[in-house]
mmCIF file of C-alpha atoms in Angstrom:
data_model
loop_
_atom_site.group_PDB
_atom_site.id
_atom_site.type_symbol
_atom_site.label_atom_id
_atom_site.label_comp_id
_atom_site.label_asym_id
_atom_site.label_seq_id
_atom_site.Cartn_x
_atom_site.Cartn_y
_atom_site.Cartn_z
ATOM 1 C CA LEU A 3 -0.105 0.032 0.027
ATOM 2 C CA PRO A 4 1.161 3.410 -1.110
ATOM 3 C CA THR A 5 1.565 5.690 2.362
ATOM 4 C CA ARG A 6 -0.307 8.846 2.242
ATOM 5 C CA SER A 7 2.908 10.508 1.899
ATOM 6 C CA GLN A 8 3.792 8.460 -1.339
ATOM 7 C CA ALA A 9 0.148 9.424 -2.214
ATOM 8 C CA LEU A 10 0.112 13.093 -1.886
ATOM 9 C CA ALA A 11 3.494 13.251 -3.331
ATOM 10 C CA ALA A 12 2.563 11.710 -6.575
ATOM 11 C CA LEU A 13 -0.432 13.705 -6.759
ATOM 12 C CA ARG A 14 2.171 17.312 -5.900
ATOM 13 C CA HIS A 15 4.245 15.379 -8.662
ATOM 14 C CA ALA A 16 1.016 14.392 -11.236
ATOM 15 C CA ASP A 17 -0.511 17.783 -10.812
ATOM 16 C CA ASN A 18 2.568 20.357 -12.009
ATOM 17 C CA ALA A 19 3.440 17.864 -14.937
ATOM 18 C CA ALA A 20 -0.296 18.598 -15.514
ATOM 19 C CA GLN A 21 0.333 22.327 -15.182
ATOM 20 C CA SER A 22 3.502 22.591 -17.010
ATOM 21 C CA LEU A 23 3.212 20.404 -19.882
ATOM 22 C CA GLY A 24 -0.218 20.468 -20.770
ATOM 23 C CA LEU A 25 -1.788 17.295 -20.074
ATOM 24 C CA GLY A 26 -4.889 15.464 -18.766
ATOM 25 C CA ILE A 27 -4.040 14.141 -16.025
ATOM 26 C CA PHE A 28 -6.744 11.278 -14.304
ATOM 27 C CA CYS A 29 -6.412 9.614 -11.015
ATOM 28 C CA ALA A 30 -7.954 6.561 -10.990
ATOM 29 C CA MET A 31 -7.926 4.909 -7.534
ATOM 30 C CA PRO A 32 -10.339 6.354 -5.674
ATOM 31 C CA ILE A 33 -8.662 8.937 -2.872
ATOM 32 C CA PRO A 34 -11.127 9.676 -0.185
ATOM 33 C CA PRO A 35 -10.987 13.357 0.553
ATOM 34 C CA CYS A 36 -10.217 12.932 4.591
ATOM 35 C CA VAL A 37 -6.845 11.705 2.985
ATOM 36 C CA ALA A 38 -6.398 14.589 0.258
ATOM 37 C CA ASP A 39 -7.770 17.760 -0.305
ATOM 38 C CA ARG A 40 -8.839 17.924 -3.341
ATOM 39 C CA SER A 41 -8.219 21.728 -4.135
ATOM 40 C CA ASP A 42 -4.667 20.869 -3.492
ATOM 41 C CA TYR A 43 -4.496 19.150 -6.857
ATOM 42 C CA PRO A 44 -6.434 21.643 -9.342
ATOM 43 C CA HIS A 45 -4.860 19.962 -12.727
ATOM 44 C CA VAL A 46 -5.015 16.455 -11.545
ATOM 45 C CA ARG A 47 -8.935 14.748 -12.301
ATOM 46 C CA MET A 48 -9.654 12.538 -9.667
ATOM 47 C CA GLY A 49 -11.810 9.638 -9.560
ATOM 48 C CA GLY A 50 -14.269 7.513 -7.169
ATOM 49 C CA CYS A 51 -16.097 4.193 -7.478
ATOM 50 C CA SER A 52 -18.017 4.102 -10.005
ATOM 51 C CA ALA A 53 -19.132 0.263 -9.173
ATOM 52 C CA GLY A 54 -22.317 0.287 -9.296
ATOM 53 C CA SER A 55 -22.785 3.902 -9.873
ATOM 54 C CA GLU A 56 -24.779 4.917 -12.983
ATOM 55 C CA GLY A 57 -21.839 6.508 -14.618
ATOM 56 C CA GLY A 58 -19.596 3.562 -13.946
ATOM 57 C CA GLU A 59 -17.318 1.948 -16.270
ATOM 58 C CA PRO A 60 -18.229 -2.262 -16.035
ATOM 59 C CA ALA A 61 -15.549 -3.797 -16.888
ATOM 60 C CA ILE A 62 -15.901 -6.994 -19.709
ATOM 61 C CA ALA A 63 -13.354 -9.148 -20.131
ATOM 62 C CA VAL A 64 -12.975 -11.510 -23.871
ATOM 63 C CA ASN A 65 -15.212 -14.483 -22.225
ATOM 64 C CA GLY A 66 -18.388 -11.938 -21.766
ATOM 65 C CA ASP A 67 -17.805 -12.189 -17.984
ATOM 66 C CA VAL A 68 -18.818 -8.247 -16.428
ATOM 67 C CA ARG A 69 -17.789 -7.227 -13.264
ATOM 68 C CA MET A 70 -18.461 -3.672 -11.996
ATOM 69 C CA CYS A 71 -14.621 -3.114 -11.704
ATOM 70 C CA THR A 72 -11.393 -4.209 -12.702
ATOM 71 C CA LEU A 73 -10.564 -4.801 -9.364
ATOM 72 C CA LEU A 74 -13.658 -7.492 -8.911
ATOM 73 C CA ALA A 75 -13.361 -11.134 -8.736
ATOM 74 C CA ASP A 76 -16.998 -12.221 -9.487
ATOM 75 C CA PRO A 77 -18.418 -11.451 -12.194
ATOM 76 C CA ILE A 78 -22.697 -10.039 -12.038
ATOM 77 C CA GLY A 79 -23.091 -11.494 -15.047
ATOM 78 C CA ASN A 80 -22.006 -12.780 -19.148
ATOM 79 C CA ILE A 81 -23.018 -10.528 -21.999
ATOM 80 C CA PHE A 82 -23.347 -13.802 -24.051
ATOM 81 C CA GLU A 83 -25.664 -15.709 -21.644
ATOM 82 C CA GLN A 84 -28.193 -11.618 -21.139
ATOM 83 C CA ASP A 85 -28.282 -8.691 -21.794
ATOM 84 C CA LEU A 86 -26.356 -6.602 -20.256
ATOM 85 C CA ALA A 87 -29.425 -4.194 -19.313
ATOM 86 C CA THR A 88 -30.952 -7.249 -17.596
ATOM 87 C CA LEU A 89 -28.381 -8.435 -15.891
ATOM 88 C CA PRO A 90 -29.980 -10.282 -12.543
ATOM 89 C CA SER A 91 -26.657 -9.099 -10.525
ATOM 90 C CA TRP A 92 -27.384 -4.923 -10.790
ATOM 91 C CA SER A 93 -29.157 -5.312 -7.602
ATOM 92 C CA SER A 94 -25.997 -6.167 -5.584
ATOM 93 C CA ALA A 95 -24.276 -3.245 -7.172
ATOM 94 C CA ARG A 96 -26.219 -1.554 -6.074
ATOM 95 C CA ALA A 97 -25.947 -3.107 -2.322
ATOM 96 C CA PHE A 98 -21.501 -2.962 -3.518
ATOM 97 C CA ARG A 99 -22.300 0.415 -3.790
ATOM 98 C CA GLY A 100 -24.298 0.863 -0.349
ATOM 99 C CA ALA A 101 -21.527 -0.541 1.951
ATOM 100 C CA ILE A 102 -20.194 2.790 3.334
ATOM 101 C CA PRO A 103 -17.762 1.731 6.326
ATOM 102 C CA GLY A 104 -18.731 2.382 9.819
ATOM 103 C CA PHE A 105 -15.999 4.494 10.266
ATOM 104 C CA CYS A 106 -17.733 6.707 6.870
ATOM 105 C CA GLN A 107 -20.956 6.908 8.917
ATOM 106 C CA GLY A 108 -21.777 10.550 9.684
ATOM 107 C CA CYS A 109 -19.629 12.030 7.700
ATOM 108 C CA VAL A 110 -21.380 14.478 5.303
ATOM 109 C CA LYS A 111 -19.358 13.146 1.996
ATOM 110 C CA ALA A 112 -20.181 9.323 2.690
ATOM 111 C CA ALA A 113 -22.546 9.378 -0.059
ATOM 112 C CA THR A 114 -20.074 10.141 -2.829
ATOM 113 C CA CYS A 115 -17.080 9.123 -1.403
ATOM 114 C CA LEU A 116 -18.063 5.670 0.043
ATOM 115 C CA GLY A 117 -15.173 5.328 1.735
ATOM 116 C CA GLY A 118 -12.704 4.462 -0.428
ATOM 117 C CA CYS A 119 -12.320 1.566 -2.566
ATOM 118 C CA GLY A 120 -14.679 -1.073 -1.581
ATOM 119 C CA ALA A 121 -13.108 -3.531 -4.096
ATOM 120 C CA ALA A 122 -9.712 -3.155 -2.172
ATOM 121 C CA ALA A 123 -11.599 -3.538 0.961
ATOM 122 C CA LEU A 124 -13.105 -6.753 -0.597
ATOM 123 C CA TRP A 125 -10.259 -8.096 -1.305
ATOM 124 C CA LEU A 126 -8.585 -7.362 1.890
ATOM 125 C CA SER A 127 -11.598 -7.826 4.874
ATOM 126 C CA GLY A 128 -14.211 -10.275 2.863
ATOM 127 C CA SER A 129 -16.102 -7.323 2.523
ATOM 128 C CA ALA A 130 -16.486 -4.215 0.193
ATOM 129 C CA GLY A 131 -18.072 -2.682 3.507
ATOM 130 C CA GLU A 132 -15.121 -2.527 5.814
ATOM 131 C CA LEU A 133 -12.777 0.834 5.205
ATOM 132 C CA ASP A 134 -10.509 0.496 2.240
ATOM 133 C CA PRO A 135 -7.259 -0.245 2.906
ATOM 134 C CA PHE A 136 -5.289 2.798 1.802
ATOM 135 C CA VAL A 137 -7.621 4.982 4.114
ATOM 136 C CA ALA A 138 -7.625 2.213 7.150
ATOM 137 C CA GLN A 139 -3.495 1.903 7.475
ATOM 138 C CA HIS A 140 -3.532 6.152 8.305
ATOM 139 C CA VAL A 141 -6.682 5.514 10.821
ATOM 140 C CA GLN A 142 -6.429 2.678 12.219
ATOM 141 C CA GLU A 143 -2.672 2.158 14.159
ATOM 142 C CA ASP A 144 -2.860 -1.666 13.964
ATOM 143 C CA TYR A 145 -3.816 -2.321 10.303
ATOM 144 C CA LEU A 146 -0.527 -3.373 8.590
ATOM 145 C CA ALA A 147 0.120 -5.494 11.570
ATOM 146 C CA ARG A 148 -3.882 -7.396 11.087
ATOM 147 C CA LEU A 149 -3.262 -7.967 7.294
ATOM 148 C CA PRO A 150 -3.358 -11.171 6.275
ATOM 149 C CA ARG A 151 0.180 -12.899 5.822
ATOM 150 C CA GLY A 152 1.331 -14.319 2.796
ATOM 151 C CA PRO A 153 3.600 -17.562 2.330
ATOM 152 C CA GLU A 154 5.841 -15.928 0.717
ATOM 153 C CA THR A 155 6.523 -13.319 3.989
ATOM 154 C CA ALA A 156 6.172 -16.493 6.432
ATOM 155 C CA ALA A 157 8.785 -18.322 4.446
ATOM 156 C CA SER A 158 11.246 -15.207 4.359
ATOM 157 C CA GLU A 159 10.609 -14.983 7.775
ATOM 158 C CA GLY A 160 11.298 -18.307 8.794
ATOM 159 C CA ALA A 161 14.231 -18.433 6.549
ATOM 160 C CA ALA A 162 15.955 -14.989 8.639
ATOM 161 C CA SER A 163 15.522 -16.811 12.377
#
């Protein structure tokens, strides 16, 4: 995970490059307003989670599987088996989008920010309703220590002992 400092430095560089080179730069990582003030980067268009939204851009694989987001593993349907507009799992898309983390409840921007990336939360915690790991590492002291540890981490620690 990038640290908040690393993300802000990258945004600063991107903003400077966009301004000096006349580039159109878009940040696809949903960075919640509690992590970065978007007005500090006026030349970078900021994105948010579009999964399940009317303006969302679903990902369609070559086999026809449709995902609400490229980061999600489970498809919500298949365009070779049903019409895209009538996919039965759009209700699950709306439920995914409505899973606001408890940490964000009561925040005036929760309805638009959604607590960051629900797909990243789903990958690491098993629930889209948990806090985006990028945000969690800054607001929960023991978050990094609680992350699942893969076999490569355990193997390298065993070799170091």
